[in-house]
Amino acid sequence: MSTIEQAARRLEELRRAGADVPDKPAAHAAASADAVVRAIDLHRDAVRTAVPSEEPSARRVPSSHPQPRIELDLPRLRELGFITPDAPMNQIADEFRVVKRPIIRNALGKEGIRVKNGNLVMVTSALPGEGKTFTSLNLALSIALEYDNTVLLVDGDVAHPTMPTLLGAPTSPGLLDLLTRDDVDVADALVKTNVEKLSLLPSGSRHRRSTELLASEQMASLLRELATRYSDRIIVFDSPPLLATTEARVLASLMGQIVMVVAADSTSQHAVTQALATIENCEIVLMMLNKSRRTDVGTYYGYYGDDAGR
Ligand SMILES: Nc1ncnc2c1ncn2[C@@H]1O[C@H](COP(=O)(O)OP(=O)(O)O)[C@@H](O)[C@H]1O
Ligand SMILES: [Mg+2]
């Protein structure tokens, strides 16, 4: 079965299972659905292109500071629905096991295919509140807990940083400091955690042009540095929504892989189609249907995208 057929079938299954994927007026509904599926097909084809890995970036300043470390409150995170080391077998962990498989393959060049900057994974959505932070952290935890690879989670929704409240992480130094100051090195801004393979990059000191900076040449340069300096590490960016800021689109164009979260019970097909149009030049887009409404059997993710069935 082709990826497109899988995607269409998965959407239909989710609808039948009760997931609301609200339709726009009937005249637009079919066109919207087609547009979504075409977008996935386009990106899937792009994955097949083998890309040689790049030379490491020139900007390398060895850090003289010991890396700070924080203790994540794992019982609290578990209560909030996050994957934790003591509950590796629950439903959400199972769902992310499926989600992360193609991401890891694309990132690390398994099976001879190395996607350009494939280790830069942006998690975004059309609108706020669809589950970007929920997905980013779970994806990062899932990879860190089960694979022999380190993960760096970046708090990239700089107008709404979540690491301080959700994870108890410091706000700075972080991403915005790396973009605005010459005296801060990447290694100075990374924060280790009690999940051995998981490090964090906080959003950084607030700046009046916070979101604009995400679309700056400094950001492009930082991403090149991250992709090459930490080439064996998967870097997950919790990012702003695509329809709320134009910067998110620019950011997306610099990433190797995009995970687009769709809130099953609230995002209209029209919004999804519009959001996909903003990232149509991105090689790899994986769609995730997030049904965040709680049910008797907990929450669940629907997933369709590149090679969902493998
Ligand atoms: N699948 C899910 N199961 C349980 N809670 C969820 C799920 N998805 C999102 N949430 C919760 O919904 C709220 C909004 O999600 P969040 O990830 O913060 O959205 P965004 O980052 O896109 O603005 C948060 O409280 C989050 O924990
Ligand atoms: Mg968020």
XYZ file of C-alpha atoms and ligand atoms in Angstrom:
338
model
C 0.000 0.000 0.000
C 1.394 3.404 -0.944
C 2.068 6.073 1.645
C -0.782 8.101 0.241
C -3.195 5.214 0.588
C -1.929 4.644 4.120
C -2.435 8.297 4.938
C -5.941 8.342 3.533
C -6.833 5.100 5.275
C -5.378 6.293 8.581
C -7.373 9.514 8.432
C -10.515 7.542 7.710
C -9.784 5.133 10.580
C -9.269 8.037 12.940
C -12.502 9.638 11.825
C -14.349 6.368 12.371
C -12.708 6.021 15.797
C -14.288 9.302 16.735
C -11.484 11.764 16.059
C -12.955 15.034 14.875
C -11.141 16.278 11.823
C -13.478 19.197 11.193
C -14.400 19.791 7.605
C -14.823 23.167 6.048
C -17.929 23.731 3.932
C -18.431 20.750 1.626
C -17.288 22.573 -1.513
C -13.793 23.001 -0.051
C -13.498 19.781 1.879
C -12.451 17.464 -0.929
C -9.962 19.940 -2.345
C -8.423 20.426 1.096
C -8.012 16.724 1.690
C -6.390 16.273 -1.724
C -4.004 19.096 -1.044
C -2.924 17.514 2.224
C -2.304 14.159 0.640
C -0.383 15.671 -2.284
C 1.830 17.518 0.119
C 2.739 14.297 1.873
C 3.433 12.562 -1.433
C 5.709 15.347 -2.549
C 7.732 15.245 0.610
C 7.896 11.485 0.646
C 9.483 11.455 -2.802
C 12.074 13.948 -1.701
C 13.255 11.587 1.028
C 14.666 9.227 -1.543
C 17.403 11.662 -2.529
C 20.705 10.746 -0.962
C 22.528 13.831 0.271
C 26.241 13.841 1.131
C 27.014 14.996 4.643
C 28.488 18.482 5.001
C 31.838 19.564 6.302
C 31.780 20.699 9.929
C 31.235 24.385 10.483
C 34.218 26.607 11.108
C 32.854 28.282 14.263
C 34.094 26.100 17.073
C 34.916 27.682 20.381
C 35.744 25.179 23.105
C 33.734 25.756 26.249
C 35.532 26.367 29.517
C 32.402 26.170 31.698
C 31.010 22.975 33.200
C 27.598 22.184 31.730
C 24.753 22.873 34.164
C 22.399 20.020 34.997
C 18.787 20.003 36.168
C 16.582 17.321 37.691
C 13.385 16.814 35.729
C 10.407 16.047 37.983
C 9.658 12.720 36.310
C 6.597 11.727 38.405
C 4.978 15.072 37.557
C 5.826 14.734 33.886
C 4.304 11.242 33.904
C 1.094 12.648 35.374
C 0.993 15.222 32.582
C 1.164 12.463 29.962
C 4.878 12.428 29.206
C 7.003 9.341 28.671
C 9.269 8.628 31.629
C 11.931 5.967 32.301
C 9.733 4.085 34.781
C 6.759 3.774 32.408
C 8.281 2.688 29.104
C 5.375 0.456 28.087
C 2.346 2.728 28.176
C 0.194 3.780 25.256
C 1.824 7.117 24.579
C 5.264 5.470 24.584
C 3.994 2.927 22.049
C 2.655 5.672 19.822
C 5.890 7.619 19.855
C 7.821 4.453 19.092
C 6.068 4.417 15.712
C 6.456 8.150 15.183
C 10.160 8.307 15.848
C 11.221 5.400 13.639
C 11.292 7.276 10.295
C 12.609 10.400 12.014
C 15.623 8.574 13.383
C 16.231 6.813 10.092
C 16.206 10.090 8.163
C 18.326 11.828 10.779
C 21.087 9.296 11.081
C 21.333 8.050 7.547
C 20.276 4.488 8.263
C 19.698 2.377 5.138
C 22.125 4.532 3.146
C 19.856 7.564 2.948
C 21.076 10.649 4.692
C 18.743 13.572 4.531
C 20.398 16.975 4.435
C 20.299 18.368 7.979
C 18.082 15.404 8.845
C 19.080 15.656 12.498
C 17.311 19.047 12.725
C 13.694 18.168 13.489
C 11.168 20.988 13.813
C 7.894 20.326 15.607
C 5.268 22.807 14.521
C 1.552 23.165 13.817
C -0.850 25.575 12.178
C -1.977 27.282 15.378
C -1.138 27.626 19.086
C -2.290 24.984 21.538
C -2.233 21.997 19.178
C 0.328 20.003 21.116
C 3.726 21.134 19.779
C 5.369 21.217 23.196
C 3.673 17.977 24.209
C 4.957 16.309 21.043
C 8.474 17.804 21.168
C 9.128 16.708 24.707
C 7.639 13.252 24.216
C 9.593 12.746 21.009
C 12.804 13.846 22.733
C 12.139 11.631 25.772
C 11.210 8.687 23.608
C 14.425 8.881 21.589
C 16.593 9.555 24.645
C 15.173 6.659 26.624
C 15.329 3.968 23.979
C 18.082 4.714 21.533
C 21.781 4.963 21.735
C 21.634 8.556 20.538
C 21.634 11.795 22.401
C 18.839 14.286 21.927
C 18.844 18.033 22.279
C 15.460 19.660 22.867
C 15.387 23.347 21.895
C 12.778 25.695 23.377
C 12.245 27.463 20.064
C 8.759 28.933 20.548
C 10.609 31.925 21.944
C 7.535 34.086 22.520
C 6.044 31.336 24.708
C 8.934 29.449 26.296
C 7.803 26.403 28.230
C 10.976 24.908 29.655
C 11.019 27.072 32.792
C 7.559 26.040 34.007
C 7.295 22.585 32.493
C 10.835 21.388 33.105
C 12.194 23.730 35.751
C 14.970 24.716 33.352
C 16.643 28.125 33.439
C 15.571 30.566 30.724
C 19.050 31.724 29.891
C 21.628 31.550 28.536
C 19.880 29.995 25.590
C 18.880 30.245 21.966
C 18.283 34.010 21.848
C 21.606 34.676 23.574
C 23.384 32.557 20.971
C 21.752 34.668 18.272
C 22.565 38.036 19.793
C 25.852 37.644 21.670
C 29.298 36.698 20.463
C 30.541 35.689 23.904
C 28.168 32.736 24.377
C 29.114 29.394 22.861
C 26.567 26.666 22.151
C 28.136 24.399 24.752
C 27.705 27.128 27.396
C 23.965 27.232 26.844
C 23.215 23.494 26.946
C 21.647 22.060 30.087
C 22.013 18.391 31.004
C 19.161 16.512 32.660
C 18.660 13.450 34.835
C 17.572 11.630 31.646
C 21.083 10.737 30.617
C 20.805 11.221 26.864
C 18.580 14.315 26.982
C 19.956 17.865 26.983
C 18.046 21.113 26.706
C 18.678 24.424 24.997
C 16.492 27.042 26.738
C 14.883 29.894 24.798
C 17.311 32.492 26.185
C 16.999 36.073 27.406
C 13.876 37.822 26.158
C 14.514 40.188 23.289
C 12.166 42.698 21.715
C 12.692 40.991 18.355
C 12.557 37.455 19.794
C 10.491 35.840 17.075
C 12.093 37.827 14.237
C 15.468 36.477 15.274
C 14.332 32.984 14.330
C 14.376 34.080 10.693
C 17.762 35.813 10.894
C 21.025 34.917 9.192
C 22.417 34.248 12.696
C 19.778 31.549 13.144
C 20.641 29.953 9.816
C 24.292 29.949 10.811
C 23.530 28.502 14.249
C 21.475 25.717 12.679
C 24.331 24.850 10.326
C 26.621 24.701 13.323
C 24.251 22.536 15.351
C 23.639 20.132 12.470
C 27.333 19.533 11.896
C 28.879 19.987 15.348
C 26.352 17.570 16.842
C 25.827 15.397 13.783
C 25.223 12.246 15.840
C 22.596 13.991 17.936
C 18.936 14.477 17.075
C 17.913 18.071 17.692
C 14.204 18.601 18.302
C 12.893 22.171 17.979
C 9.702 23.085 19.782
C 8.638 25.881 17.409
C 6.096 28.660 16.884
C 2.912 27.916 14.934
C 3.151 28.344 11.160
C 0.065 30.505 10.693
C 0.791 32.841 13.593
C 4.270 34.027 12.567
C 6.021 34.284 9.231
C 9.333 33.520 10.929
C 8.265 29.945 11.582
C 8.148 29.361 7.818
C 11.677 30.637 7.361
C 12.806 28.451 10.239
C 11.083 25.469 8.637
C 12.986 26.024 5.397
C 16.246 25.492 7.292
C 15.265 22.213 8.937
C 15.868 18.691 7.700
C 12.541 17.300 8.925
C 9.255 18.827 10.004
C 6.735 17.167 12.300
C 3.423 18.918 11.840
C 1.000 18.381 14.686
C -2.692 18.611 13.897
C -5.124 18.878 16.802
C -7.779 16.389 15.799
C -10.560 18.035 17.720
C -9.982 21.628 16.699
C -7.832 22.298 13.631
C -9.834 22.764 10.446
C -8.699 21.187 7.213
C -8.447 24.684 5.817
C -5.889 25.659 8.469
C -3.947 22.436 7.892
C -3.857 23.044 4.155
C -2.772 26.648 4.618
C -0.045 25.599 7.033
C 1.216 22.890 4.669
C 1.358 25.447 1.864
C 3.777 27.551 3.926
C 6.234 24.674 4.104
C 5.750 23.173 0.664
C 9.455 23.476 -0.128
C 10.497 21.437 2.899
C 11.737 17.992 1.925
C 10.222 15.943 4.707
C 6.987 16.663 6.489
C 5.514 14.120 8.877
C 1.944 14.705 9.936
C 0.702 13.782 13.385
C -2.907 13.833 14.370
C -3.049 14.655 18.049
C -6.259 13.747 19.744
C -5.638 15.467 23.006
C -9.125 14.991 24.415
C -8.893 12.523 27.249
C -10.922 9.318 26.970
C -11.259 6.171 29.073
C -8.299 4.716 27.277
C -6.232 7.838 27.646
C -4.965 9.989 24.838
C -3.768 8.869 21.486
C -1.895 10.005 18.482
C -2.770 9.185 14.947
C 0.183 9.195 12.634
C 0.617 9.257 8.943
C 3.444 10.413 6.812
C 6.654 9.091 5.383
C 6.691 5.299 5.482
C 4.215 5.087 8.326
C 3.643 1.433 7.636
C 7.240 0.194 7.730
N -2.043 14.098 23.421
C -2.159 14.835 24.527
N -2.507 14.254 25.691
C -2.648 14.987 26.812
N -2.454 16.320 26.907
C -2.104 16.947 25.773
C -1.934 16.260 24.536
N -1.593 17.171 23.596
C -1.542 18.365 24.211
N -1.857 18.242 25.517
C -1.936 19.333 26.496
O -2.640 20.406 25.868
C -2.060 21.661 26.236
C -1.577 22.415 24.976
O -0.538 21.648 24.380
P 0.883 22.291 24.049
O 1.792 21.158 23.695
O 1.343 23.196 25.121
O 0.487 23.129 22.744
P 1.404 24.089 21.849
O 2.813 23.890 22.282
O 1.139 23.633 20.451
O 0.908 25.480 22.095
C -0.935 21.356 27.198
O -1.429 21.452 28.515
C -0.572 19.914 26.863
O 0.043 19.247 27.936
Mg 4.232 25.193 23.108
